[in-house]
Amino acid sequence: MQLHLIDHDQEVADALRKAFAAFPEVEVTCADLLREAHDTVVSPANSAGFMDGGIDAAYVRAFGASLGDEVRRRATELPEGIPVGSALCVRVKHARVQRVIVAPTMEQPDSVRAINARRAMAAILRCARAENVEHLFCPGLCTGVGLVEPSDAAEQMRLAYAGA
């Protein structure tokens, strides 16, 4: 599986590049993830499955409202929604992207601890392997609404990748 870390924020991309420097197989880019992505993208949603902000809203615009509906439906089937540290895969009908891996980084939109990036990244990698993903496109985790410093989030993501 080829991991592509792509974020539109230069500070986040730089932090990811530095954290993943020991892993030359991981591609890190500052760009628009949706323009670059194919195969599978990552949604750092919340446990309730609401996809109405940030990159999640962009995914719903690109892949259709049925994506958000499916994620919310699946979240309501679980007693506590989709827990941080777990991930689920939703198939989409798109010319380049076939799957969205939803891995909550927070229970509800709020600031979070950096370790949530590690927990989410570990779940993303497990799910991607189970789905036989060839190309995985992932933004920085916890750095937007989660308010985690890019370097701290990137380090946690690296720890998850190194331990996978």
Short mmCIF file of C-alpha atoms in Angstrom, two decimals:
data_model
loop_
_atom_site.label_atom_id
_atom_site.label_comp_id
_atom_site.label_asym_id
_atom_site.label_seq_id
_atom_site.Cartn_x
_atom_site.Cartn_y
_atom_site.Cartn_z
CA MET A 1 0.00 0.00 0.00
CA GLN A 2 1.29 3.45 -0.92
CA LEU A 3 0.59 6.11 1.72
CA HIS A 4 0.13 9.67 0.42
CA LEU A 5 -0.03 12.34 3.12
CA ILE A 6 -1.51 15.47 1.58
CA ASP A 7 -2.60 18.64 3.32
CA HIS A 8 -3.45 22.06 1.92
CA ASP A 9 -1.79 23.77 4.91
CA GLN A 10 1.94 24.25 4.34
CA GLU A 11 2.76 24.06 8.07
CA VAL A 12 0.96 20.71 8.37
CA ALA A 13 2.63 19.35 5.22
CA ASP A 14 6.06 20.45 6.48
CA ALA A 15 5.46 18.79 9.86
CA LEU A 16 4.37 15.56 8.13
CA ARG A 17 7.41 15.67 5.84
CA LYS A 18 9.74 16.06 8.82
CA ALA A 19 8.03 13.36 10.91
CA PHE A 20 8.01 10.84 8.04
CA ALA A 21 11.54 11.60 6.79
CA ALA A 22 12.71 8.12 7.84
CA PHE A 23 10.04 6.56 5.61
CA PRO A 24 10.94 7.46 2.01
CA GLU A 25 8.09 5.26 0.73
CA VAL A 26 5.56 7.74 2.20
CA GLU A 27 4.77 10.61 -0.15
CA VAL A 28 4.11 13.96 1.56
CA THR A 29 2.68 16.87 -0.42
CA CYS A 30 1.15 20.28 0.21
CA ALA A 31 -1.79 20.23 -2.20
CA ASP A 32 -5.52 19.79 -2.60
CA LEU A 33 -6.10 16.18 -1.56
CA LEU A 34 -9.22 15.77 -3.68
CA ARG A 35 -7.41 16.88 -6.84
CA GLU A 36 -4.61 14.39 -6.27
CA ALA A 37 -6.46 11.41 -4.81
CA HIS A 38 -7.41 8.14 -6.39
CA ASP A 39 -8.39 4.79 -4.90
CA THR A 40 -9.02 5.67 -1.22
CA VAL A 41 -9.24 8.85 0.86
CA VAL A 42 -9.40 9.37 4.62
CA SER A 43 -12.12 11.27 6.42
CA PRO A 44 -11.13 12.42 9.92
CA ALA A 45 -14.78 12.75 10.90
CA ASN A 46 -16.34 12.80 14.34
CA SER A 47 -17.90 9.89 16.21
CA ALA A 48 -21.45 10.98 15.33
CA GLY A 49 -20.62 10.79 11.63
CA PHE A 50 -21.48 14.39 10.80
CA MET A 51 -19.57 15.44 7.70
CA ASP A 52 -20.55 19.10 7.41
CA GLY A 53 -17.22 20.86 7.86
CA GLY A 54 -13.68 20.98 6.53
CA ILE A 55 -12.49 18.19 4.27
CA ASP A 56 -15.55 16.09 5.17
CA ALA A 57 -17.84 18.69 3.61
CA ALA A 58 -15.62 18.68 0.51
CA TYR A 59 -15.97 14.89 0.32
CA VAL A 60 -19.76 15.12 0.52
CA ARG A 61 -19.74 17.71 -2.29
CA ALA A 62 -17.44 15.51 -4.41
CA PHE A 63 -18.95 12.09 -3.71
CA GLY A 64 -22.58 12.98 -3.00
CA ALA A 65 -24.85 13.41 0.01
CA SER A 66 -25.26 9.64 0.22
CA LEU A 67 -21.74 9.47 1.73
CA GLY A 68 -22.74 11.59 4.72
CA ASP A 69 -26.05 9.75 5.03
CA GLU A 70 -24.31 6.36 5.08
CA VAL A 71 -21.72 7.43 7.65
CA ARG A 72 -24.39 8.90 9.96
CA ARG A 73 -26.55 5.78 9.55
CA ARG A 74 -23.66 3.52 10.49
CA ALA A 75 -22.73 5.77 13.43
CA THR A 76 -26.28 5.63 14.83
CA GLU A 77 -26.18 1.82 14.74
CA LEU A 78 -23.40 1.84 17.34
CA PRO A 79 -24.09 2.67 21.02
CA GLU A 80 -21.45 5.42 21.17
CA GLY A 81 -21.16 6.26 17.49
CA ILE A 82 -17.93 5.48 15.70
CA PRO A 83 -15.30 5.50 18.46
CA VAL A 84 -11.99 7.33 18.12
CA GLY A 85 -9.51 4.57 17.34
CA SER A 86 -11.82 2.75 14.95
CA ALA A 87 -12.48 3.12 11.24
CA LEU A 88 -15.03 2.09 8.69
CA CYS A 89 -14.95 1.94 4.93
CA VAL A 90 -17.66 3.42 2.71
CA ARG A 91 -17.70 2.73 -1.02
CA VAL A 92 -18.39 5.70 -3.31
CA LYS A 93 -19.13 6.05 -6.99
CA HIS A 94 -16.52 8.40 -8.39
CA ALA A 95 -14.25 8.36 -11.42
CA ARG A 96 -11.02 8.18 -9.38
CA VAL A 97 -11.96 7.40 -5.77
CA GLN A 98 -13.62 4.13 -4.81
CA ARG A 99 -13.54 4.29 -1.00
CA VAL A 100 -13.60 6.66 1.94
CA ILE A 101 -12.11 5.41 5.19
CA VAL A 102 -13.84 7.22 8.02
CA ALA A 103 -11.69 7.37 11.16
CA PRO A 104 -12.95 9.80 13.80
CA THR A 105 -10.37 11.94 15.53
CA MET A 106 -12.93 13.38 17.96
CA GLU A 107 -16.27 12.53 19.52
CA GLN A 108 -17.73 15.91 18.59
CA PRO A 109 -16.22 18.99 16.96
CA ASP A 110 -13.83 20.26 19.63
CA SER A 111 -10.15 20.45 20.47
CA VAL A 112 -8.54 17.07 21.14
CA ARG A 113 -5.36 15.52 22.47
CA ALA A 114 -2.55 14.68 20.06
CA ILE A 115 -2.83 10.96 20.81
CA ASN A 116 -6.12 10.95 18.91
CA ALA A 117 -4.09 11.36 15.72
CA ARG A 118 -2.16 8.19 16.58
CA ARG A 119 -5.29 6.23 17.44
CA ALA A 120 -7.04 7.34 14.24
CA MET A 121 -3.99 6.64 12.05
CA ALA A 122 -3.61 3.15 13.47
CA ALA A 123 -7.28 2.45 12.72
CA ILE A 124 -6.91 3.88 9.20
CA LEU A 125 -3.97 1.60 8.44
CA ARG A 126 -5.75 -1.50 9.80
CA CYS A 127 -8.84 -0.72 7.73
CA ALA A 128 -6.83 0.02 4.59
CA ARG A 129 -5.01 -3.30 4.85
CA ALA A 130 -8.27 -5.17 5.41
CA GLU A 131 -9.71 -3.50 2.31
CA ASN A 132 -6.59 -4.21 0.21
CA VAL A 133 -6.12 -0.51 -0.52
CA GLU A 134 -3.36 0.24 -3.01
CA HIS A 135 -3.21 4.05 -2.64
CA LEU A 136 -4.27 5.78 0.56
CA PHE A 137 -4.61 9.58 0.60
CA CYS A 138 -4.69 11.06 4.10
CA PRO A 139 -4.71 14.66 5.37
CA GLY A 140 -3.06 15.76 8.58
CA LEU A 141 -5.13 14.45 11.50
CA CYS A 142 -6.38 16.59 14.42
CA THR A 143 -4.78 19.76 13.06
CA GLY A 144 -7.96 21.59 12.01
CA VAL A 145 -10.89 21.67 14.41
CA GLY A 146 -8.88 19.44 16.78
CA LEU A 147 -6.37 22.28 17.30
CA VAL A 148 -3.38 19.96 17.74
CA GLU A 149 -0.05 21.50 16.81
CA PRO A 150 1.03 20.13 13.40
CA SER A 151 4.34 18.78 14.71
CA ASP A 152 2.60 16.93 17.57
CA ALA A 153 -0.07 15.45 15.26
CA ALA A 154 2.53 14.44 12.67
CA GLU A 155 4.64 12.71 15.32
CA GLN A 156 1.63 10.73 16.55
CA MET A 157 0.76 9.73 12.98
CA ARG A 158 4.38 8.61 12.48
CA LEU A 159 4.26 6.49 15.63
CA ALA A 160 1.14 4.73 14.37
CA TYR A 161 2.75 4.12 10.96
CA ALA A 162 5.99 2.84 12.52
CA GLY A 163 4.07 0.45 14.74
CA ALA A 164 1.82 -0.88 12.00
#
